[in-house]
Amino acid sequence: MMQAFRNAAKPIMVVVAITFFAWLVLDLSGITGGTGLLTNTSVGKVNGQSIDARTYQTIVQQSINARQQESPGNLGLEDYEQVRDQVWDQIVQSRVLETEYRRRGITVTEDEVVQAIRNSPLAEFQNVPEFQTDSQFDLAKYQRWLTSSIAQQYLPSMEAQYREELQRAKLLRVVTADVYLSDAALWERYRDENEMVKIGLTAIVPRNVVADSAVKVTSVEVEAYYKGNTDEFKRPRTAHLSYVALSRATPPADTAAIRALADSVRQEIAGGAPFAEVATRESADSASAAKGGDLGEWTKGAMDPAFDSAAFALPLKTVSRPVLSQFGYHLIEITSRKGNKAKGRHILFPIEVTGSHRDRLDAQADSLESLGAERTDPASLDTVARALKLKVGKSVPVQEGTKVQLGNYVVPDAGVWAFSGVKPGATSSVIETPFAFYLFRLDSLHEAGVPTLAEIRPTVEHVVREKKKWDVARRVAKDYLKRVEEGSTLEQAATAMKLPHREFGPFSRVNPPLTSPLVVGTAFGLEAGERSGVLDTEDGLYVLKTLSHTKADSAKFVKELDQYRARAVNMARQERVRSYLAALQSTAKIVDNRDKVLQSGPAQDPATAL
């Protein structure tokens, strides 16, 4: 039995990580009323309670370690930033809720915690094979495991998580106890979901129907608009970056070599080699390779389209020829398939630069790093470009909190690095993506505020031109409506004036194909055959005609009322909970000093910051 307990411990490591994190947040940080174990500099406060810096960093490190174990590649700066923010949000929410528990006198007894652990196992536990009998979760096996020495290691952290969840459940029951929906409110909701209209719509969108050449903008107008609307042009901190990119595009010869490797492995399996053993040895998908290539069960559409297409066409228990997806070549074997679900396994061969091409690319990447990475001399980037015969490019201005985009590619980490405290002229570390190796230089950094007119004159000119286009578009709309009132149909008038006209629907109020509330509301306010006037919205000018209008069935509503009420009340309670938690956090007094207290140089590895 103890061996079974030890076996059961392995697949619940994810649960252990979750509960350990809960214990760290709830106990180590002092949220449960103590001062925490690692009292040091505060990284912030929530409702006057300090958050210890070393505690915060400890939780961040545990979370980073857990994320790294789940990730096949190395984490980047953006990943670290995301983990830090998630940990901060978790701590803030726990502090806010703890304050609310105390204010409302909500407590949880030891007996309640024990009974919950014994009789309400976490979902992760219910999937552990050692707790199954005939493919069903066996509560008795789980309860016996709780008495083992293995389980005793995890009980303190489990208790912390269960206590928090029980307190939260009690609080939310109080918060949602008065949720009630009258028959009138339910009918309104039912009507919104089931009343349907179909419309014909002519759109007069200024930017589309008025050419730039039709609008003249003078310097006097630009200067006057800028002076009178400076708040409109406020911008956050903005970085201007230069970069070089070392392409990782795979030569055709390397792609052919990977295909040949996949073919040879398929022949090996056809010759009698066990699929699972070969997958463990050859597959680049480490998660499934550890299970002999097993992917478990998935629903059609969940995989890469090329993979899915092959998987749902392949004869059962037959190893496919190499299938090319965005991830590389796959050998696929489907073990069972029913409807839109399939079970199977695969071996992945990623298409990578190999042989002499790989050696040359690695040498160039090393030069990229040794000649230009993490330097303070602005000329370093130009030196690298000359040495490797690369072109120096410029990214579009990058605002703080956004990612760097180069053409169709989004480059991770560069945006975080640019605002990490480096000085203009500095170069980044080498950033590796599936498509290229990048090296960036911070050319300049502009603080938040309103730029001068000289800096943004083209932007101001564009704004003034667009506003003048609206005046022209309103005259176009007036002429269009006149044609319709003189006898033309909406479509005829639109064709004559070269305006777009489309039909939409049938659709309901809750799932409209149009974003303007005015347009949608007008559509449902008209009977079949009725037409609107010109609808002047933020997006454009519209004229519509309701082609059909089907009202909701009140008799059917009465018949389904009890079931509909149960669903609607449940949804209303969920919405109440979301609003309540958001309101608690918005009214809390939160001081975030992380940037000031945890300053670190750009070369510091976040994973070893502790």
Coordinates of C-alpha atoms in Angstrom, one line a residue:
M1 CA 0.0 0.0 0.0
M2 CA 2.8 2.4 0.8
Q3 CA 4.2 1.9 -2.7
A4 CA 0.8 2.9 -4.1
F5 CA 1.0 6.0 -1.9
R6 CA 4.4 6.8 -3.3
N7 CA 3.2 6.3 -6.8
A8 CA 0.2 8.5 -6.2
A9 CA 2.5 11.2 -5.0
K10 CA 4.1 11.6 -8.3
P11 CA 1.1 12.6 -10.5
I12 CA -0.1 15.1 -7.9
M13 CA 3.0 17.3 -7.9
V14 CA 1.0 20.0 -9.8
V15 CA -1.5 19.9 -6.9
V16 CA 1.4 20.2 -4.4
A17 CA 2.8 23.2 -6.3
I18 CA -0.6 24.9 -6.2
T19 CA -1.1 24.3 -2.5
F20 CA 2.4 25.2 -1.6
F21 CA 1.9 28.5 -3.5
A22 CA -1.3 29.0 -1.6
W23 CA 0.5 28.4 1.7
L24 CA 3.2 30.9 0.7
V25 CA 0.7 33.6 -0.2
L26 CA -1.6 33.0 2.8
D27 CA 0.9 32.2 5.6
L28 CA 4.5 33.1 4.7
S29 CA 3.5 36.6 3.7
G30 CA 1.7 37.2 7.0
I31 CA -1.7 37.5 5.4
T32 CA -3.3 35.2 8.1
G33 CA -2.4 37.7 10.7
G34 CA 1.3 37.1 11.5
T35 CA 4.2 39.2 10.4
G36 CA 5.6 36.6 7.9
L37 CA 8.8 34.7 8.3
L38 CA 11.1 36.9 6.2
T39 CA 10.5 40.4 7.5
N40 CA 12.5 42.8 5.4
T41 CA 11.9 45.8 3.1
S42 CA 8.3 46.3 2.1
V43 CA 7.5 46.2 -1.7
G44 CA 4.1 47.8 -1.0
K45 CA 1.0 47.9 1.1
V46 CA -2.6 46.8 0.9
N47 CA -5.0 48.6 3.2
G48 CA -2.0 49.6 5.3
Q49 CA -0.6 46.1 5.6
S50 CA 3.0 45.8 4.3
I51 CA 4.1 43.1 1.8
D52 CA 7.5 41.9 2.6
A53 CA 10.0 42.1 -0.2
R54 CA 11.8 38.8 0.4
T55 CA 8.5 37.0 0.8
Y56 CA 7.3 38.4 -2.5
Q57 CA 10.5 37.4 -4.2
T58 CA 10.3 33.9 -2.7
I59 CA 6.8 33.4 -4.1
V60 CA 7.9 34.8 -7.5
Q61 CA 10.8 32.4 -7.5
Q62 CA 8.6 29.4 -6.7
S63 CA 6.2 30.4 -9.5
I64 CA 9.0 30.9 -12.0
N65 CA 10.4 27.5 -11.1
A66 CA 7.0 25.9 -11.7
R67 CA 6.5 27.8 -15.0
Q68 CA 9.9 26.8 -16.2
Q69 CA 9.2 23.1 -15.5
E70 CA 6.1 23.3 -17.7
S71 CA 7.8 25.3 -20.5
P72 CA 9.9 23.4 -23.1
G73 CA 12.0 26.5 -23.7
N74 CA 13.7 29.2 -21.6
L75 CA 11.5 31.9 -20.1
G76 CA 12.1 35.4 -21.3
L77 CA 11.8 38.8 -19.7
E78 CA 8.1 39.1 -20.6
D79 CA 7.5 35.8 -18.9
Y80 CA 9.2 36.9 -15.7
E81 CA 7.3 40.2 -15.8
Q82 CA 4.0 38.3 -16.2
V83 CA 4.8 36.0 -13.2
R84 CA 5.7 39.0 -11.0
D85 CA 2.5 40.7 -11.8
Q86 CA 0.4 37.5 -11.3
V87 CA 2.0 37.0 -7.9
W88 CA 1.4 40.6 -7.0
D89 CA -2.3 40.3 -8.0
Q90 CA -2.7 37.1 -6.0
I91 CA -1.2 38.7 -2.9
V92 CA -3.3 41.8 -3.3
Q93 CA -6.5 39.9 -3.8
S94 CA -5.7 37.6 -0.8
R95 CA -5.1 40.7 1.4
V96 CA -8.2 42.4 0.3
L97 CA -10.3 39.3 0.9
E98 CA -8.7 38.8 4.3
T99 CA -9.8 42.3 5.3
E100 CA -13.3 41.5 4.1
Y101 CA -13.4 38.3 6.1
R102 CA -12.5 40.1 9.3
R103 CA -15.0 42.9 8.6
R104 CA -17.8 40.5 8.1
G105 CA -16.6 38.0 10.8
I106 CA -16.3 35.1 8.4
T107 CA -14.3 32.2 9.9
V108 CA -13.7 28.6 9.2
T109 CA -13.4 25.9 11.9
E110 CA -10.8 23.1 11.9
D111 CA -13.6 20.6 11.6
E112 CA -14.9 22.3 8.4
V113 CA -11.4 22.2 6.9
V114 CA -10.9 18.5 7.8
Q115 CA -14.3 17.5 6.4
A116 CA -13.6 19.4 3.2
I117 CA -10.2 17.8 2.6
R118 CA -11.7 14.3 3.3
N119 CA -14.9 14.6 1.3
S120 CA -14.3 17.2 -1.4
P121 CA -11.0 16.3 -3.1
L122 CA -9.5 18.8 -5.6
A123 CA -10.2 18.0 -9.2
E124 CA -6.6 17.2 -9.9
F125 CA -6.7 14.4 -7.3
Q126 CA -9.7 12.9 -9.0
N127 CA -7.7 12.2 -12.1
V128 CA -4.8 10.4 -10.3
P129 CA -4.8 6.8 -11.6
E130 CA -4.0 5.4 -8.1
F131 CA -7.3 6.8 -6.9
Q132 CA -9.3 5.2 -9.6
T133 CA -11.5 2.0 -9.5
D134 CA -12.9 0.9 -12.8
S135 CA -12.0 4.3 -14.3
Q136 CA -14.0 6.1 -11.6
F137 CA -12.6 8.1 -8.8
D138 CA -12.6 6.1 -5.6
L139 CA -13.1 8.3 -2.5
A140 CA -12.0 5.5 -0.2
K141 CA -8.6 5.2 -1.8
Y142 CA -8.1 8.9 -1.6
Q143 CA -9.1 8.9 2.1
R144 CA -6.7 6.1 2.8
W145 CA -3.9 8.1 1.1
L146 CA -4.7 11.0 3.4
T147 CA -3.6 8.9 6.4
S148 CA -0.2 8.0 4.8
S149 CA 3.1 9.5 5.7
I150 CA 3.4 10.8 2.2
A151 CA 0.2 12.8 2.5
Q152 CA 1.2 14.3 5.8
Q153 CA 3.9 16.3 4.0
Y154 CA 1.3 18.1 2.0
L155 CA -1.5 18.6 4.5
P156 CA -0.3 22.0 5.9
S157 CA -0.4 23.5 2.4
M158 CA -3.6 21.8 1.6
E159 CA -5.2 23.1 4.8
A160 CA -4.2 26.7 3.8
Q161 CA -5.8 26.4 0.4
Y162 CA -9.0 24.7 1.7
R163 CA -9.4 27.3 4.4
E164 CA -9.1 30.1 1.9
E165 CA -11.6 28.5 -0.5
L166 CA -14.1 27.8 2.3
Q167 CA -13.8 31.4 3.6
R168 CA -14.3 32.7 0.0
A169 CA -17.3 30.4 -0.6
K170 CA -18.9 31.7 2.6
L171 CA -18.3 35.3 1.7
L172 CA -19.6 34.8 -1.8
R173 CA -22.7 33.1 -0.6
V174 CA -23.4 36.2 1.6
V175 CA -22.7 38.5 -1.4
T176 CA -25.0 36.6 -3.8
A177 CA -27.8 35.7 -1.3
D178 CA -30.1 38.5 -2.4
V179 CA -29.7 37.9 -6.2
Y180 CA -33.2 37.8 -7.6
L181 CA -34.6 38.2 -11.1
S182 CA -38.3 39.0 -11.5
D183 CA -40.4 37.5 -14.2
A184 CA -40.3 40.8 -16.0
A185 CA -36.5 40.9 -15.9
L186 CA -36.3 37.3 -17.1
W187 CA -38.7 38.1 -20.0
E188 CA -36.5 41.0 -21.0
R189 CA -33.4 38.8 -21.0
Y190 CA -35.2 36.0 -22.9
R191 CA -36.6 38.5 -25.4
D192 CA -33.1 39.9 -26.0
E193 CA -31.8 36.4 -26.7
N194 CA -34.7 35.2 -29.0
E195 CA -36.0 38.3 -30.8
M196 CA -34.5 38.3 -34.3
V197 CA -34.1 40.9 -37.1
K198 CA -32.7 41.0 -40.6
I199 CA -31.6 44.3 -42.0
G200 CA -30.2 46.0 -45.1
L201 CA -27.5 48.6 -44.2
T202 CA -25.7 51.3 -46.1
A203 CA -22.6 52.6 -44.5
I204 CA -21.1 56.0 -45.0
V205 CA -17.8 55.8 -43.2
P206 CA -15.8 59.0 -43.6
R207 CA -12.3 57.5 -43.9
N208 CA -13.6 55.1 -46.6
V209 CA -15.9 57.3 -48.7
V210 CA -13.9 60.6 -48.6
A211 CA -10.5 60.7 -50.3
D212 CA -7.6 62.5 -48.6
S213 CA -7.3 64.7 -51.8
A214 CA -10.9 65.9 -51.2
V215 CA -9.9 67.6 -47.9
K216 CA -7.5 70.4 -47.6
V217 CA -5.7 71.0 -44.3
T218 CA -3.8 74.2 -43.6
S219 CA -1.0 74.8 -41.2
V220 CA -3.1 77.3 -39.3
E221 CA -5.8 74.6 -38.7
V222 CA -3.2 72.1 -37.5
E223 CA -1.6 74.6 -35.1
A224 CA -5.0 75.7 -33.7
Y225 CA -6.2 72.1 -33.2
Y226 CA -2.9 71.1 -31.4
K227 CA -3.1 74.1 -29.0
G228 CA -6.8 73.5 -28.2
N229 CA -6.6 69.7 -27.8
T230 CA -3.2 69.0 -26.1
D231 CA -4.7 66.3 -23.8
E232 CA -5.6 64.3 -26.9
F233 CA -2.0 63.8 -27.7
K234 CA -0.6 62.7 -24.4
R235 CA 1.4 59.6 -24.7
P236 CA 3.1 57.2 -22.2
R237 CA 6.9 56.7 -22.1
T238 CA 8.1 55.9 -25.6
A239 CA 11.3 54.1 -26.7
H240 CA 12.9 54.4 -30.2
L241 CA 14.9 51.3 -31.1
S242 CA 17.3 50.2 -33.8
Y243 CA 18.0 46.5 -34.4
V244 CA 19.7 43.8 -36.4
A245 CA 18.2 40.5 -37.2
L246 CA 20.0 37.2 -37.9
S247 CA 17.5 35.0 -39.8
R248 CA 16.9 31.4 -38.7
A249 CA 15.1 30.5 -41.9
T250 CA 15.6 26.8 -42.7
P251 CA 17.3 26.1 -46.1
P252 CA 15.4 23.6 -48.4
A253 CA 18.2 21.0 -47.9
D254 CA 17.6 21.0 -44.1
T255 CA 13.8 20.6 -44.6
A256 CA 14.4 17.7 -46.9
A257 CA 16.8 16.1 -44.3
I258 CA 14.2 16.3 -41.6
R259 CA 11.6 14.7 -43.9
A260 CA 14.1 11.9 -44.7
L261 CA 14.7 11.3 -41.0
A262 CA 10.9 11.1 -40.4
D263 CA 10.6 8.6 -43.2
S264 CA 13.5 6.4 -41.8
V265 CA 11.9 6.4 -38.4
R266 CA 8.6 5.3 -39.9
Q267 CA 10.3 2.4 -41.6
E268 CA 11.9 1.5 -38.3
I269 CA 8.4 1.3 -36.7
A270 CA 7.1 -0.7 -39.7
G271 CA 10.0 -3.1 -39.2
G272 CA 8.8 -3.9 -35.7
A273 CA 10.3 -1.2 -33.4
P274 CA 7.7 -0.3 -30.6
F275 CA 6.2 3.1 -31.4
A276 CA 6.4 4.2 -27.7
E277 CA 10.1 3.4 -27.4
V278 CA 10.9 5.3 -30.7
A279 CA 8.8 8.3 -29.6
T280 CA 10.6 8.5 -26.3
R281 CA 13.9 8.5 -28.1
E282 CA 13.1 10.6 -31.2
S283 CA 10.2 13.0 -30.5
A284 CA 10.9 16.7 -29.9
D285 CA 7.6 17.0 -28.1
S286 CA 9.0 16.4 -24.6
A287 CA 5.6 16.3 -22.9
S288 CA 4.2 13.5 -25.0
A289 CA 7.6 11.8 -25.6
A290 CA 7.8 11.0 -21.9
K291 CA 4.5 9.1 -22.4
G292 CA 5.6 7.2 -25.5
G293 CA 4.1 9.9 -27.8
D294 CA 0.7 9.6 -26.2
L295 CA -1.5 12.7 -26.7
G296 CA -4.5 11.5 -24.9
E297 CA -7.9 12.5 -26.2
W298 CA -8.6 15.7 -28.0
T299 CA -11.5 17.3 -29.8
K300 CA -11.3 18.1 -33.6
G301 CA -10.1 21.6 -34.1
A302 CA -7.9 21.6 -31.0
M303 CA -4.7 20.7 -32.9
D304 CA -2.9 22.3 -35.8
P305 CA -5.2 22.2 -38.9
A306 CA -2.8 20.0 -40.9
F307 CA -2.3 17.6 -38.0
D308 CA -6.1 17.5 -37.3
S309 CA -6.9 16.9 -41.0
A310 CA -4.5 13.9 -41.1
A311 CA -5.6 12.5 -37.7
F312 CA -9.3 12.4 -38.6
A313 CA -8.7 10.8 -42.0
L314 CA -6.0 8.3 -41.0
P315 CA -7.1 4.6 -40.7
L316 CA -6.9 3.5 -37.0
K317 CA -3.7 1.9 -35.7
T318 CA -1.8 2.9 -38.8
V319 CA 1.4 5.1 -38.7
S320 CA 1.0 8.0 -41.1
R321 CA 3.5 9.2 -43.6
P322 CA 5.2 12.4 -42.3
V323 CA 2.6 15.2 -41.9
L324 CA 3.8 18.8 -42.1
S325 CA 2.4 21.3 -39.6
Q326 CA 3.6 24.6 -38.3
F327 CA 5.7 22.7 -35.7
G328 CA 7.5 20.3 -38.1
Y329 CA 6.9 16.8 -39.4
H330 CA 4.7 14.3 -37.4
L331 CA 4.3 10.6 -37.5
I332 CA 0.8 10.0 -36.3
E333 CA -1.0 6.9 -35.0
I334 CA -4.7 7.1 -34.1
T335 CA -5.7 4.5 -31.6
S336 CA -9.5 5.4 -31.3
R337 CA -11.8 7.9 -32.9
K338 CA -15.5 8.6 -32.2
G339 CA -17.4 11.5 -33.7
N340 CA -15.3 14.7 -33.2
K341 CA -13.0 13.1 -30.6
A342 CA -9.8 11.1 -31.2
K343 CA -7.1 9.4 -29.1
G344 CA -3.6 8.9 -30.5
R345 CA 0.1 9.4 -30.3
H346 CA 2.7 11.1 -32.4
I347 CA 6.5 11.7 -33.0
L348 CA 7.5 15.2 -33.8
F349 CA 10.5 16.2 -35.9
P350 CA 10.9 20.0 -35.8
I351 CA 12.3 21.6 -38.9
E352 CA 15.6 23.1 -37.8
V353 CA 18.8 24.3 -39.3
T354 CA 21.2 21.4 -39.3
G355 CA 24.7 20.4 -40.3
S356 CA 27.0 23.0 -41.7
H357 CA 24.2 25.5 -41.9
R358 CA 23.6 25.1 -38.1
D359 CA 27.3 25.5 -37.4
R360 CA 27.5 28.7 -39.4
L361 CA 24.4 30.1 -37.8
D362 CA 25.6 29.2 -34.3
A363 CA 28.9 31.0 -35.1
Q364 CA 27.1 34.1 -36.3
A365 CA 24.9 34.1 -33.2
D366 CA 28.0 33.9 -31.0
S367 CA 29.5 36.8 -32.9
L368 CA 26.3 38.7 -32.4
E369 CA 26.5 38.2 -28.7
S370 CA 30.3 38.7 -28.3
L371 CA 30.5 41.8 -30.5
G372 CA 27.4 43.7 -29.6
A373 CA 25.3 42.3 -26.7
E374 CA 24.8 44.3 -23.5
R375 CA 27.1 47.1 -24.4
T376 CA 26.9 50.8 -23.6
D377 CA 28.6 52.1 -26.7
P378 CA 26.0 53.0 -29.4
A379 CA 28.5 52.0 -32.1
S380 CA 28.4 48.4 -31.0
L381 CA 25.3 47.6 -33.1
D382 CA 26.8 49.1 -36.2
T383 CA 30.0 47.1 -35.6
V384 CA 27.9 43.9 -35.5
A385 CA 26.0 44.9 -38.6
R386 CA 29.3 45.4 -40.6
A387 CA 30.9 42.2 -39.3
L388 CA 27.9 40.0 -40.1
K389 CA 26.7 42.0 -43.2
L390 CA 23.3 42.7 -41.6
K391 CA 21.1 45.7 -42.1
V392 CA 20.4 48.0 -39.2
G393 CA 16.6 48.6 -39.0
K394 CA 14.4 50.8 -36.9
S395 CA 11.2 49.6 -35.1
V396 CA 8.1 51.7 -34.8
P397 CA 8.1 53.8 -31.6
V398 CA 7.4 51.4 -28.7
Q399 CA 5.1 52.6 -25.8
E400 CA 5.7 51.3 -22.3
G401 CA 3.8 48.1 -21.6
T402 CA 3.6 47.1 -25.3
K403 CA 5.5 44.6 -27.4
V404 CA 8.0 45.4 -30.2
Q405 CA 6.5 44.5 -33.6
L406 CA 8.7 44.2 -36.7
G407 CA 6.4 43.7 -39.7
N408 CA 4.3 40.7 -39.0
Y409 CA 6.5 39.4 -36.2
V410 CA 6.1 40.3 -32.5
V411 CA 9.5 40.1 -30.7
P412 CA 9.4 39.2 -27.0
D413 CA 11.3 40.8 -24.2
A414 CA 12.6 43.8 -26.2
G415 CA 9.8 46.1 -24.9
V416 CA 10.4 45.1 -21.3
W417 CA 14.2 45.6 -21.7
A418 CA 13.8 49.1 -23.2
F419 CA 12.1 50.4 -20.1
S420 CA 14.2 48.4 -17.5
G421 CA 16.5 51.4 -16.7
V422 CA 19.1 51.1 -19.5
K423 CA 20.5 54.3 -20.9
P424 CA 20.2 55.4 -24.5
G425 CA 22.9 53.9 -26.6
A426 CA 22.8 50.6 -24.8
T427 CA 22.3 47.3 -26.5
S428 CA 20.2 44.4 -25.4
S429 CA 21.2 40.8 -24.9
V430 CA 20.5 38.5 -27.9
I431 CA 16.8 37.7 -28.1
E432 CA 16.1 34.4 -29.7
T433 CA 12.8 33.7 -31.5
P434 CA 11.9 30.8 -33.9
F435 CA 12.5 33.1 -36.8
A436 CA 15.6 35.1 -36.0
F437 CA 18.2 36.2 -33.4
Y438 CA 17.7 39.9 -32.6
L439 CA 19.9 42.5 -31.1
F440 CA 18.4 45.9 -30.1
R441 CA 19.8 49.3 -29.3
L442 CA 17.9 52.0 -27.3
D443 CA 18.3 55.1 -29.4
S444 CA 16.2 57.4 -27.3
L445 CA 13.6 57.3 -24.5
H446 CA 10.8 59.9 -24.3
E447 CA 9.1 60.5 -21.0
A448 CA 5.3 60.5 -20.7
G449 CA 3.6 63.7 -21.7
V450 CA 2.6 65.8 -24.7
P451 CA 5.2 65.8 -27.5
T452 CA 5.9 69.0 -29.4
L453 CA 3.9 69.8 -32.5
A454 CA 7.1 69.4 -34.5
E455 CA 7.4 65.8 -33.3
I456 CA 3.8 64.8 -34.1
R457 CA 2.7 67.2 -36.9
P458 CA 1.8 64.3 -39.3
T459 CA -0.4 62.8 -36.6
V460 CA -2.1 66.1 -35.9
E461 CA -2.6 66.7 -39.6
H462 CA -4.2 63.3 -39.9
V463 CA -6.6 64.0 -37.0
V464 CA -7.7 67.4 -38.5
R465 CA -8.2 65.8 -41.9
E466 CA -10.3 63.0 -40.5
K467 CA -12.5 65.5 -38.7
K468 CA -13.0 67.5 -41.9
K469 CA -13.9 64.2 -43.7
W470 CA -16.9 63.9 -41.3
D471 CA -18.3 67.1 -42.6
V472 CA -18.0 65.9 -46.1
A473 CA -19.5 62.5 -45.2
R474 CA -22.5 64.1 -43.6
R475 CA -23.3 65.9 -46.8
V476 CA -22.9 62.6 -48.7
A477 CA -25.4 61.0 -46.2
K478 CA -27.9 63.8 -46.8
D479 CA -27.7 63.3 -50.6
Y480 CA -28.1 59.6 -50.1
L481 CA -31.2 59.9 -48.0
K482 CA -32.7 62.4 -50.5
R483 CA -32.4 59.7 -53.3
V484 CA -34.1 57.2 -51.1
E485 CA -36.9 59.5 -50.2
E486 CA -37.4 60.2 -53.9
G487 CA -38.1 56.5 -54.6
S488 CA -34.8 54.6 -54.8
T489 CA -34.3 51.6 -52.7
L490 CA -31.4 51.6 -50.3
E491 CA -29.4 49.3 -52.5
Q492 CA -30.1 51.3 -55.7
A493 CA -29.1 54.6 -54.1
A494 CA -25.9 53.0 -52.7
T495 CA -25.0 51.6 -56.0
A496 CA -25.5 54.9 -57.7
M497 CA -23.3 56.7 -55.2
K498 CA -20.8 53.9 -55.0
L499 CA -21.5 53.3 -51.3
P500 CA -21.3 49.9 -49.6
H501 CA -24.6 48.2 -48.9
R502 CA -25.0 44.8 -47.1
E503 CA -27.6 42.6 -45.5
F504 CA -27.1 41.3 -42.0
G505 CA -28.9 38.6 -40.0
P506 CA -31.2 37.3 -38.8
F507 CA -29.5 38.2 -35.4
S508 CA -30.5 38.8 -31.8
R509 CA -29.7 41.7 -29.5
V510 CA -27.1 39.7 -27.6
N511 CA -25.2 38.5 -30.7
P512 CA -25.3 41.4 -33.2
P513 CA -22.8 41.5 -36.1
L514 CA -22.5 45.3 -35.6
T515 CA -20.8 47.1 -32.8
S516 CA -22.9 50.3 -32.6
P517 CA -25.6 50.2 -29.9
L518 CA -27.5 52.9 -31.8
V519 CA -27.6 50.9 -35.0
V520 CA -28.6 47.7 -33.2
G521 CA -31.2 49.4 -31.1
T522 CA -32.7 51.1 -34.1
A523 CA -32.9 47.8 -36.0
F524 CA -35.0 46.2 -33.2
G525 CA -37.1 49.4 -32.8
L526 CA -38.4 49.1 -36.4
E527 CA -41.0 46.8 -37.8
A528 CA -40.4 44.8 -41.0
G529 CA -40.3 47.2 -44.0
E530 CA -39.5 50.3 -42.0
R531 CA -36.4 52.5 -42.6
S532 CA -34.3 54.7 -40.3
G533 CA -33.0 58.1 -40.9
V534 CA -29.2 58.8 -40.9
L535 CA -27.7 57.3 -37.8
D536 CA -24.7 59.4 -36.7
T537 CA -22.4 57.2 -34.6
E538 CA -18.7 57.2 -33.5
D539 CA -17.8 54.8 -36.3
G540 CA -19.7 56.3 -39.2
L541 CA -23.0 57.2 -40.7
Y542 CA -25.6 54.5 -41.4
V543 CA -29.0 54.1 -43.0
L544 CA -30.8 50.8 -42.4
K545 CA -34.1 49.1 -43.3
T546 CA -35.5 46.2 -41.2
L547 CA -36.2 43.4 -43.7
S548 CA -37.7 41.0 -41.2
H549 CA -38.6 41.1 -37.5
T550 CA -39.5 38.0 -35.5
K551 CA -40.6 38.6 -32.0
A552 CA -39.7 36.3 -29.1
D553 CA -42.3 33.5 -28.3
S554 CA -43.9 34.4 -24.9
A555 CA -45.7 31.1 -24.7
K556 CA -42.5 29.2 -25.0
F557 CA -40.9 31.5 -22.4
V558 CA -43.7 30.6 -19.9
K559 CA -43.1 26.9 -20.6
E560 CA -39.4 27.1 -20.0
L561 CA -39.5 29.7 -17.2
D562 CA -38.3 27.5 -14.3
Q563 CA -35.2 26.2 -16.1
Y564 CA -34.5 29.6 -17.7
R565 CA -34.7 31.2 -14.2
A566 CA -32.2 28.8 -12.7
R567 CA -29.6 29.4 -15.5
A568 CA -30.2 33.2 -15.4
V569 CA -29.8 33.4 -11.7
N570 CA -26.6 31.4 -11.7
M571 CA -25.2 33.7 -14.4
A572 CA -26.3 36.8 -12.4
R573 CA -24.6 35.4 -9.3
Q574 CA -21.4 34.9 -11.2
E575 CA -21.6 38.5 -12.5
R576 CA -22.3 39.8 -9.0
V577 CA -19.2 38.0 -7.8
R578 CA -17.0 39.4 -10.5
S579 CA -18.3 42.9 -9.8
Y580 CA -17.9 42.5 -6.1
L581 CA -14.3 41.3 -6.3
A582 CA -13.4 44.1 -8.7
A583 CA -15.1 46.7 -6.4
L584 CA -13.2 45.4 -3.4
Q585 CA -9.9 45.8 -5.2
S586 CA -10.7 49.1 -6.7
T587 CA -11.5 50.6 -3.3
A588 CA -8.5 49.1 -1.5
K589 CA -5.6 51.3 -0.7
I590 CA -2.8 49.7 -2.7
V591 CA 0.7 51.0 -2.8
D592 CA 3.0 49.3 -5.3
N593 CA 6.7 50.1 -4.6
R594 CA 8.1 47.1 -6.5
D595 CA 9.9 49.1 -9.1
K596 CA 11.6 51.3 -6.5
V597 CA 12.5 48.5 -4.0
L598 CA 13.5 45.7 -6.5
Q599 CA 15.6 47.7 -8.9
S600 CA 18.0 45.4 -10.8
G601 CA 20.3 45.9 -13.7
P602 CA 19.3 44.7 -17.2
A603 CA 22.0 42.0 -17.2
Q604 CA 20.7 40.4 -14.0
D605 CA 19.0 37.0 -14.5
P606 CA 15.5 37.3 -13.0
A607 CA 15.6 33.6 -12.2
T608 CA 18.5 34.1 -9.9
A609 CA 17.5 37.5 -8.5
L610 CA 17.1 36.0 -5.0

